[in-house]
Short mmCIF file of C-alpha atoms in Angstrom, two decimals:
data_model
loop_
_atom_site.label_atom_id
_atom_site.label_comp_id
_atom_site.label_asym_id
_atom_site.label_seq_id
_atom_site.Cartn_x
_atom_site.Cartn_y
_atom_site.Cartn_z
CA MET A 521 69.80 -159.50 31.18
CA ASN A 522 73.27 -158.30 30.39
CA LYS A 523 72.62 -155.11 32.37
CA LYS A 524 71.60 -157.13 35.43
CA ILE A 525 74.71 -159.28 35.20
CA ILE A 526 76.91 -156.20 34.86
CA ALA A 527 75.15 -154.56 37.83
CA VAL A 528 75.69 -157.65 40.01
CA ILE A 529 79.36 -157.85 39.00
CA LEU A 530 79.85 -154.16 39.75
CA LEU A 531 78.15 -154.57 43.12
CA TYR A 532 80.49 -157.37 44.16
CA LEU A 533 83.49 -155.53 42.72
CA VAL A 534 82.73 -152.40 44.77
CA GLN A 535 82.34 -154.48 47.95
CA PHE A 536 85.61 -156.28 47.21
CA MET A 537 87.49 -153.04 46.66
CA ALA A 538 86.04 -151.41 49.77
CA SER A 539 86.99 -154.34 51.96
CA SER A 540 90.45 -154.93 50.51
CA CYS A 541 91.62 -151.34 50.09
CA VAL A 542 91.36 -150.35 53.71
CA ILE A 543 94.71 -150.47 55.50
CA ASP A 544 94.82 -149.84 59.22
CA CYS A 545 98.43 -149.01 60.07
CA GLY A 546 97.73 -148.73 63.78
CA CYS A 547 99.19 -145.21 63.86
CA GLU A 548 98.80 -142.91 66.80
CA ASP A 549 97.34 -139.48 66.16
CA LYS A 550 99.82 -137.00 64.72
CA LYS A 551 100.60 -134.34 67.32
CA THR A 552 101.82 -130.77 66.92
CA PHE A 553 104.10 -129.27 69.55
CA ASP A 554 105.17 -125.68 70.18
CA LYS A 555 108.88 -125.15 70.88
CA LEU A 556 109.16 -122.75 73.82
CA TYR A 557 112.71 -121.36 73.88
CA ASP A 558 113.96 -120.85 77.40
CA GLU A 559 117.77 -120.80 77.74
CA VAL A 560 120.98 -120.00 75.87
CA ARG A 561 123.88 -122.33 76.58
CA LEU A 562 127.42 -121.32 75.69
CA GLU A 563 130.72 -123.13 75.28
CA LEU A 564 134.13 -121.51 74.79
CA TRP A 565 136.73 -123.27 72.65
CA ASP A 566 140.47 -123.39 72.09
CA MET A 567 140.82 -123.66 68.30
CA ASN A 568 144.61 -123.99 68.24
CA ILE A 569 144.50 -127.58 67.00
CA TYR A 570 141.82 -129.84 65.56
CA PRO A 571 139.71 -131.33 67.00
CA PHE A 572 138.93 -128.22 69.04
CA THR A 573 138.93 -128.53 72.81
CA PRO A 574 136.88 -126.67 75.42
CA LEU A 575 138.69 -123.63 76.82
CA GLU A 576 139.58 -124.67 80.35
CA ASP A 577 141.67 -121.68 81.45
CA LYS A 578 139.61 -118.53 80.91
CA ASN A 579 142.60 -116.43 82.11
CA ASN A 580 144.90 -117.74 79.40
CA ALA A 581 143.02 -117.46 76.11
CA ASP A 582 144.48 -116.72 72.70
CA LYS A 583 142.56 -114.21 70.57
CA LEU A 584 143.69 -115.93 67.38
CA ASP A 585 142.34 -119.32 68.48
CA PHE A 586 139.20 -118.36 70.39
CA GLY A 587 135.86 -119.89 69.47
CA LEU A 588 132.28 -119.89 70.73
CA THR A 589 129.29 -122.20 70.34
CA MET A 590 125.73 -121.46 71.37
CA MET A 591 122.63 -123.58 71.75
CA VAL A 592 119.12 -122.45 72.63
CA THR A 593 117.20 -125.05 74.63
CA TYR A 594 113.43 -125.32 74.66
CA ASN A 595 110.48 -127.05 76.26
CA VAL A 596 107.53 -128.32 74.25
CA ALA A 597 103.79 -127.90 74.67
CA GLN A 598 101.22 -129.81 72.63
CA ILE A 599 99.02 -127.46 70.64
CA GLY A 600 97.10 -129.84 68.39
CA ALA A 601 96.49 -133.36 67.16
CA VAL A 602 95.29 -134.79 63.85
CA GLN A 603 93.48 -138.12 63.90
CA GLN A 604 95.01 -140.70 61.58
CA LYS A 605 92.60 -141.95 58.94
CA LEU A 606 92.36 -145.34 57.29
CA ARG A 607 94.25 -145.50 54.02
CA PHE A 608 92.56 -146.53 50.81
CA ASN A 609 94.90 -147.59 48.05
CA SER A 610 95.79 -150.30 45.52
CA LEU A 611 92.27 -150.44 44.02
CA GLY A 612 91.64 -153.83 45.54
CA PHE A 613 94.90 -155.39 44.45
CA THR A 614 97.66 -156.53 46.75
CA THR A 615 99.95 -153.64 47.61
CA ALA A 616 103.65 -153.79 48.39
CA ASN A 617 103.57 -150.43 50.15
CA ALA A 618 104.45 -150.62 53.83
CA CYS A 619 102.43 -148.74 56.40
CA SER A 620 103.89 -145.37 57.30
CA CYS A 621 102.75 -143.17 60.15
CA ALA A 622 102.98 -139.40 60.09
CA SER A 623 105.63 -137.98 62.42
CA ASP A 624 104.84 -135.48 65.13
CA GLU A 625 105.44 -131.87 64.09
CA TYR A 626 107.48 -129.34 66.06
CA ILE A 627 106.97 -125.64 65.34
CA ALA A 628 107.92 -122.40 67.06
CA THR A 629 105.10 -119.88 67.35
CA ASP A 630 107.69 -117.44 68.77
CA PRO A 631 110.75 -118.24 66.64
CA ILE A 632 114.30 -116.95 66.94
CA THR A 633 114.82 -114.09 64.49
CA SER A 634 118.50 -113.31 65.11
CA PHE A 635 121.46 -113.63 67.43
CA GLN A 636 123.66 -110.92 68.90
CA ILE A 637 127.06 -111.35 70.51
CA MET A 638 127.99 -108.50 72.82
CA ALA A 639 131.41 -107.92 74.38
CA MET A 640 131.97 -105.87 77.52
CA ASP A 641 135.48 -104.50 78.09
CA THR A 642 135.81 -105.09 81.83
CA ALA A 643 138.40 -102.31 82.12
CA THR A 644 136.04 -99.61 80.82
CA GLU A 645 132.63 -101.41 80.99
CA GLU A 646 132.08 -100.39 77.37
CA ILE A 647 129.75 -102.80 75.55
CA THR A 648 130.18 -103.45 71.83
CA ASP A 649 128.19 -105.56 69.37
CA VAL A 650 130.76 -108.03 68.00
CA THR A 651 128.39 -110.40 66.20
CA HIS A 652 130.14 -109.75 62.88
CA GLN A 653 133.49 -110.72 64.42
CA PHE A 654 132.51 -114.35 64.95
CA ILE A 655 132.53 -116.41 61.77
CA THR A 656 132.39 -119.92 60.40
CA TYR A 657 132.68 -121.10 56.79
CA ASN A 658 130.12 -122.26 54.24
CA TYR A 659 130.57 -125.16 51.82
CA ASP A 660 132.51 -122.89 49.47
CA ASP A 661 134.95 -122.03 52.28
CA GLU A 662 133.64 -118.47 52.47
CA PRO A 663 133.34 -116.76 55.88
CA ILE A 664 129.81 -116.25 57.20
CA THR A 665 128.41 -114.87 60.46
CA ILE A 666 125.97 -116.69 62.71
CA ASN A 667 122.92 -114.92 61.26
CA GLU A 668 124.10 -115.56 57.70
CA TYR A 669 124.50 -119.22 58.66
CA ARG A 670 120.86 -119.37 59.81
CA GLU A 671 119.65 -117.75 56.58
CA ILE A 672 121.59 -120.20 54.41
CA TYR A 673 120.98 -123.48 56.23
CA TYR A 674 117.58 -122.81 57.87
CA TYR A 675 118.43 -124.37 61.22
CA GLU A 676 120.06 -123.37 64.45
CA PRO A 677 123.86 -123.62 64.67
CA ASP A 678 123.91 -125.79 67.79
CA ASP A 679 127.14 -127.64 66.97
CA VAL A 680 128.95 -124.94 64.99
CA VAL A 681 132.06 -123.27 66.42
CA PHE A 682 132.34 -119.59 65.50
CA ARG A 683 135.86 -118.18 65.47
CA LEU A 684 136.77 -114.70 66.70
CA ILE A 685 138.36 -112.55 63.95
CA ASP A 686 139.65 -108.95 63.65
CA VAL A 687 141.26 -109.27 67.06
CA TYR A 688 144.00 -106.65 66.96
CA TYR A 689 141.94 -103.89 68.58
CA PHE A 690 139.89 -106.28 70.66
CA PRO A 691 139.89 -105.71 74.46
CA ASN A 692 142.19 -107.92 76.48
CA THR A 693 139.70 -108.73 79.25
CA VAL A 694 136.16 -109.35 78.07
CA GLN A 695 132.84 -110.77 79.15
CA PHE A 696 130.65 -111.96 76.29
CA GLU A 697 126.87 -112.02 76.26
CA VAL A 698 124.91 -113.92 73.61
CA LYS A 699 121.34 -112.81 72.95
CA ALA A 700 118.67 -114.78 71.09
CA ASN A 701 116.06 -112.34 69.79
CA LEU A 702 112.56 -113.80 69.39
CA ALA A 703 109.79 -112.63 67.07
CA SER A 704 107.69 -111.44 70.00
CA GLY A 705 110.44 -109.07 71.12
CA ARG A 706 111.47 -111.32 73.99
CA ILE A 707 115.23 -111.77 74.45
CA ILE A 708 116.92 -114.83 75.94
CA SER A 709 120.54 -114.24 76.90
CA GLN A 710 123.51 -115.79 78.64
CA LYS A 711 126.88 -114.40 79.70
CA THR A 712 130.25 -116.12 79.63
CA PRO A 713 132.79 -115.96 82.43
CA VAL A 714 135.30 -113.13 82.08
CA VAL A 715 137.93 -114.09 79.49
CA THR A 716 141.49 -112.77 79.63
CA PHE A 717 143.45 -112.85 76.39
CA VAL A 718 147.21 -113.20 76.80
CA HIS A 719 148.35 -112.89 73.17
CA GLN A 720 147.85 -109.41 71.78
#
C-alpha cells in the first residue's frame, strides 16, 4: 500500500516539475556571422595639444606632434544559427532568475594577423616599413607598437592614436600606406594624402 502511495505521489511530482520547470523566454535563434574585412580607413592627427584634433593642413605638419589612427571596416554574412531551447530549472519551485537570450556571435574566418605602416619618401620614391615608429602607451605608461597593442588587448585599435617617434631622420615629404594583413594572405590597404613636415 505504501509503495502505491509513494508511486502516485512521485507520478504527480514528476508531472508538476515538468510543467513548472519549463521557461519559454521567447528568444530568437542565436545567429553566427562572419566578419568580412573590406576597407582600411585612416585619420591623421595633430597631437600638439589635448584633445587631439584632425590634421587639416597636410602641408604644414609637425613631426613631433603627428599621429595616425586606423580602422578596418567589415561586412557580415550569416554562417549559422542555433535554435534556442526551452530552459528547465528551479526543480519545480518559483525561480527569481530572469530570462536571458544568447547574443549573436561575430567571428572572423579570415582574421587580421598584423598591421604594417609603410612610408614613401616622395623625393626618392623609397619605401620604408615604419610600423615600429608609431607607438601608443599601455596602462603602465610603456610605449607599444600597434601589433603589440593587439597582442595585449585582443581587439582592434580603432580609436587609438599612434604617435610618430624617431623623427630626426624621417623624410620631410611622405605618403603613408597602412596594410592590414589577413590570415589568408590577402592584404587590405589604404594610403594617406602626401604629408609635408615643416619642423625638422
